[in-house]
mmCIF file of C-alpha atoms in Angstrom:
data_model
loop_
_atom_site.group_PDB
_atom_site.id
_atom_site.type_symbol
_atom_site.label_atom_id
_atom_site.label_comp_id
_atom_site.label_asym_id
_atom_site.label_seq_id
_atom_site.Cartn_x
_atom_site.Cartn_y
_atom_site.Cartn_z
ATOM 1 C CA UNK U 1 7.354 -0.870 -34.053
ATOM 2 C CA UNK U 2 8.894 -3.905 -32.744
ATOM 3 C CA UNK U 3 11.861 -1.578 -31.180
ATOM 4 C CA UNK U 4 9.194 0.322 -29.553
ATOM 5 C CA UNK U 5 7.470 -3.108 -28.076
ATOM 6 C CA UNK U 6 11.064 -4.264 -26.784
ATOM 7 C CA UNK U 7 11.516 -0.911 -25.664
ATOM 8 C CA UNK U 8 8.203 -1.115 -23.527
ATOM 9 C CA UNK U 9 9.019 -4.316 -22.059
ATOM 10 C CA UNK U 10 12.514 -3.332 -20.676
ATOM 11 C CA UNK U 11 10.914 -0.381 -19.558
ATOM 12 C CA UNK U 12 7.466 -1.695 -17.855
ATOM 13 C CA UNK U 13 8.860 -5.313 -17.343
ATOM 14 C CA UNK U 14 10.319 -4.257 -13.929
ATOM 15 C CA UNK U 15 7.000 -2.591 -12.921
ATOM 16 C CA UNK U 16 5.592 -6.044 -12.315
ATOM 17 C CA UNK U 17 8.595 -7.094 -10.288
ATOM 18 C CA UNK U 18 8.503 -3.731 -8.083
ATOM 19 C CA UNK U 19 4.358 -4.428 -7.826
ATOM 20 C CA UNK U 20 5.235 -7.959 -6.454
ATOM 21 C CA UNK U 21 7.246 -6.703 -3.920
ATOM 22 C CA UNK U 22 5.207 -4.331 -2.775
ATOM 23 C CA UNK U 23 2.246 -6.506 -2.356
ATOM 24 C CA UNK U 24 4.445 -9.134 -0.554
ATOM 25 C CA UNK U 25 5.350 -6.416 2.058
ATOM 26 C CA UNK U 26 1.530 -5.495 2.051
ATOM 27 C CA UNK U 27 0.844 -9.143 2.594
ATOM 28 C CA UNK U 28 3.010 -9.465 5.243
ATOM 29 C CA UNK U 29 1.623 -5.918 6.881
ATOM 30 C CA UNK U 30 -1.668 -7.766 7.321
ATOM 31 C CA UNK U 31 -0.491 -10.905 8.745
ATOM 32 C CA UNK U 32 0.930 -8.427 11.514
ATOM 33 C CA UNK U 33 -2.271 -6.158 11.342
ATOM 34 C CA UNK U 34 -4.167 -10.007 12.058
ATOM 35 C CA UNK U 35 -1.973 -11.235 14.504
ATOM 36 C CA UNK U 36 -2.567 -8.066 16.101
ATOM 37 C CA UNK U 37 -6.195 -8.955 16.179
ATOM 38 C CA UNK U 38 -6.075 -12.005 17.839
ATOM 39 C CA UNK U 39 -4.885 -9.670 20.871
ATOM 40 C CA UNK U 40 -8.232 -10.294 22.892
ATOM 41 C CA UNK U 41 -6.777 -7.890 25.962
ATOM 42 C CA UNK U 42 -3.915 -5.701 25.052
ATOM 43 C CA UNK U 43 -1.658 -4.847 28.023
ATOM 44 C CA UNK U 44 0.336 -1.924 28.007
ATOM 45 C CA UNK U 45 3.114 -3.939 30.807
ATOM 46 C CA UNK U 46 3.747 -6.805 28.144
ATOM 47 C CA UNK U 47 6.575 -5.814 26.386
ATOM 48 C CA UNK U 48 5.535 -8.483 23.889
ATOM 49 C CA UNK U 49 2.252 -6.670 22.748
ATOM 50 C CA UNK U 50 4.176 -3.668 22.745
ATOM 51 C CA UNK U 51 7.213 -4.896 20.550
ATOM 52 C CA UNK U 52 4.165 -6.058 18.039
ATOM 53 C CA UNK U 53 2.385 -2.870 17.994
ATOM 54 C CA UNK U 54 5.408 -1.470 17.149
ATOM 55 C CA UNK U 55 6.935 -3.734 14.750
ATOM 56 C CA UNK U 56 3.204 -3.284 12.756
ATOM 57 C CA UNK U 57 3.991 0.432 12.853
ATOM 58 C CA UNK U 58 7.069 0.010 10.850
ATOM 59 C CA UNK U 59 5.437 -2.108 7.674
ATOM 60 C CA UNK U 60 2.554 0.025 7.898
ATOM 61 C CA UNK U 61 4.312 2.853 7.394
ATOM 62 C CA UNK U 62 6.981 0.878 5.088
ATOM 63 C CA UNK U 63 4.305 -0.175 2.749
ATOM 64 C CA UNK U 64 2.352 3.144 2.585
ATOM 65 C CA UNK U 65 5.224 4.672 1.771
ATOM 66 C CA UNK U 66 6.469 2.805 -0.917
ATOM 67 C CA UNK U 67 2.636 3.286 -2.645
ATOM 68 C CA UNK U 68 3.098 7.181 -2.525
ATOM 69 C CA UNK U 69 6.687 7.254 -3.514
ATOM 70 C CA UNK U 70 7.320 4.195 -5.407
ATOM 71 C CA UNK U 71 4.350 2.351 -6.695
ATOM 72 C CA UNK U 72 1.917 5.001 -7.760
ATOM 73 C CA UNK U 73 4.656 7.328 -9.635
ATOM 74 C CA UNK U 74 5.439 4.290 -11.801
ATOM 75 C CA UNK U 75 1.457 3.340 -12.536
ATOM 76 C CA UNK U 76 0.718 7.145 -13.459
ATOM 77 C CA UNK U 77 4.201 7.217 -15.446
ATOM 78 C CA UNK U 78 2.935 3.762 -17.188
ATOM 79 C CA UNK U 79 0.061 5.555 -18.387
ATOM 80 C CA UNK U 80 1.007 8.606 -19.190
ATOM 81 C CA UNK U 81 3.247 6.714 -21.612
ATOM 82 C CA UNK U 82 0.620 4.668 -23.084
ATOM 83 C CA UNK U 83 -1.122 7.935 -23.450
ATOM 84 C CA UNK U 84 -4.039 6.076 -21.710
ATOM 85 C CA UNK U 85 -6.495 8.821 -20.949
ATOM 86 C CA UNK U 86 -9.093 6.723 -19.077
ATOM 87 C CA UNK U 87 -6.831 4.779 -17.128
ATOM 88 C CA UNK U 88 -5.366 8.434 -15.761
ATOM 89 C CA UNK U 89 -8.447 9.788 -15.127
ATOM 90 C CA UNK U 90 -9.902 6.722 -13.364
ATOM 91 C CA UNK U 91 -6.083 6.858 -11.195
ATOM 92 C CA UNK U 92 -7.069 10.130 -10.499
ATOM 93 C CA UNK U 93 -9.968 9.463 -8.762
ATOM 94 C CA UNK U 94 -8.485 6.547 -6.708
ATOM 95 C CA UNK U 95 -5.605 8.451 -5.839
ATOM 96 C CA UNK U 96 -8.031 10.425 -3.970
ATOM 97 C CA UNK U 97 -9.311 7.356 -2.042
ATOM 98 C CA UNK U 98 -5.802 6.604 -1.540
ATOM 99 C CA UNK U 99 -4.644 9.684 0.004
ATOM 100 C CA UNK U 100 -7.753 9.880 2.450
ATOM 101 C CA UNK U 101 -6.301 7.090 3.779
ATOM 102 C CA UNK U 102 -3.069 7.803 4.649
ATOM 103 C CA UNK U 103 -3.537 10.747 7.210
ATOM 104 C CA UNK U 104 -5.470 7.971 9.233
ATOM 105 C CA UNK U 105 -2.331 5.903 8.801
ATOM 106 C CA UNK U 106 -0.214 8.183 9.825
ATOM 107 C CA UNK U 107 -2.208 8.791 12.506
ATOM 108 C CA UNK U 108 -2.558 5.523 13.579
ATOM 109 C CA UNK U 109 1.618 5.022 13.574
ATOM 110 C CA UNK U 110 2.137 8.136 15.097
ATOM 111 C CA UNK U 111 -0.171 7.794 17.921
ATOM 112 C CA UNK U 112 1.520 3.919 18.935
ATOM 113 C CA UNK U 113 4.861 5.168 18.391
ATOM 114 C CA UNK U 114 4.693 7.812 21.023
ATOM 115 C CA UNK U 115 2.464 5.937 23.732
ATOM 116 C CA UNK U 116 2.793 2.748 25.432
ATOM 117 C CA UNK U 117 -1.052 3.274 26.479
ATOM 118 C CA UNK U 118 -2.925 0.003 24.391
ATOM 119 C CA UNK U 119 -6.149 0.845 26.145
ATOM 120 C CA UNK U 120 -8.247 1.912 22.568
ATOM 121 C CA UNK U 121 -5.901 -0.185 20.445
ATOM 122 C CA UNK U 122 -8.455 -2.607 19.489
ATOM 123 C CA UNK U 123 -10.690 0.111 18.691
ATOM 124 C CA UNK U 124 -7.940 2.069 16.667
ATOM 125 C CA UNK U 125 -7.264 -1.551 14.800
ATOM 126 C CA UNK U 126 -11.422 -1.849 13.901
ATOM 127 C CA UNK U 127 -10.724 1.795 12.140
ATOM 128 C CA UNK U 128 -7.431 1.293 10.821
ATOM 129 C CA UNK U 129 -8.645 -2.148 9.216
ATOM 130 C CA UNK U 130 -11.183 -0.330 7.446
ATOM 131 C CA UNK U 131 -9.042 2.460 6.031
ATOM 132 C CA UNK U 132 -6.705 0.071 4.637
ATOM 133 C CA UNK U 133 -9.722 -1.850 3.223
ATOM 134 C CA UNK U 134 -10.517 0.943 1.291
ATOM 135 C CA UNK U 135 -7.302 1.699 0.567
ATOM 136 C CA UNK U 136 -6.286 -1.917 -0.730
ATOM 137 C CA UNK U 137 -9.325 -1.998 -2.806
ATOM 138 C CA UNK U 138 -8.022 1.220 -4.784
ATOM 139 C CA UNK U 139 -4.333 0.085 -4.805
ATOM 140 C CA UNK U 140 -5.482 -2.610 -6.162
ATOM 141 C CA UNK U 141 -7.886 -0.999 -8.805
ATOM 142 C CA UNK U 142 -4.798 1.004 -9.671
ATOM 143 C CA UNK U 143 -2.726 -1.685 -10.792
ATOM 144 C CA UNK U 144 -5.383 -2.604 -12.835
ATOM 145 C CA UNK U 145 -6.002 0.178 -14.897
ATOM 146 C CA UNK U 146 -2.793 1.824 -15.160
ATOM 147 C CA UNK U 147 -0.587 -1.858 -15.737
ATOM 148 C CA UNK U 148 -2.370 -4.616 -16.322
ATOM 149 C CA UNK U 149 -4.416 -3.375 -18.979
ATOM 150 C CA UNK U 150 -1.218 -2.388 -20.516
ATOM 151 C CA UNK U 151 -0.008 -6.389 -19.997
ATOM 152 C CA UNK U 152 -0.607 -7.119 -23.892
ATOM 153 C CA UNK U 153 1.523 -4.595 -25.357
ATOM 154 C CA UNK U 154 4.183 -5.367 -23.428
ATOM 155 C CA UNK U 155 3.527 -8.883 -24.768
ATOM 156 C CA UNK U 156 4.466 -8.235 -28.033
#
């Protein structure tokens, strides 16, 4: 039993570590997503506004990215090896929350990657910011379920 609890620990240790990085690069998408809100008039000319947009684009799509193919894979793997029923069901359910989300990303990225037009930024920002609301709120529901109520047997 112990072997098994060491063996958990090696294996869901670096989970948290991954996590962390993840929501450092999703803290740091927001600070962008912000600054980009404090744009009262976006100008299409100023290459500054632009290079923001743009550099926003790139987290975005960094950090929603890393959910689908990184993050979420290891939650749903966690569970599935603490044979935690609930938690996978409940996953299941935000997953779909999730993934409603990320065609608007996309969306979003693709749009400001092939325009220089900033006219209905702000009003693509106001949508965007709720998607990732919602999204954030099930990422973060997620990690919950599927890790941190696994936190005390890896404890042991």
């Amino acid at each position: 039993m112990l072997e098994n609890c060491k063996s958990a620990q090696e294996r869901w240790g670096g989970v948290s570590h991954l996590i962390d990085q993840w929501l450092q690069e999703r803290q740091e998408m927001l600070v962008r997503f912000c600054s980009l809100g404090e744009i009262r008039a976006f100008n299409s000319e100023d290459l500054a506004h632009r290079h923001k947009v743009k550099a926003f684009c790139e987290i975005l799509v960094d950090y929603t990215s890393a959910g689908h193919f990184e993050i979420y894979d290891q939650l749903v793997r966690e569970g599935n090896d603490f044979q935690d029923s609930d938690g996978l069901h409940r996953a299941s359910e935000l997953l779909k929350t999730i993934d409603g989300t990320t065609q608007r990303i996309l969306d979003f990225n693709d749009k400001y990657l092939e325009t220089d037009d900033l006219s209905a930024l702000a009003r693509d920002l106001s949508n965007l910011g709720e998607s990732l609301s919602a999204r954030m709120e099930a990422e973060d529901s997620m990690i919950e379920v599927l890790h941190t109520a696994h936190r005390s047997k890896l404890a042991l």
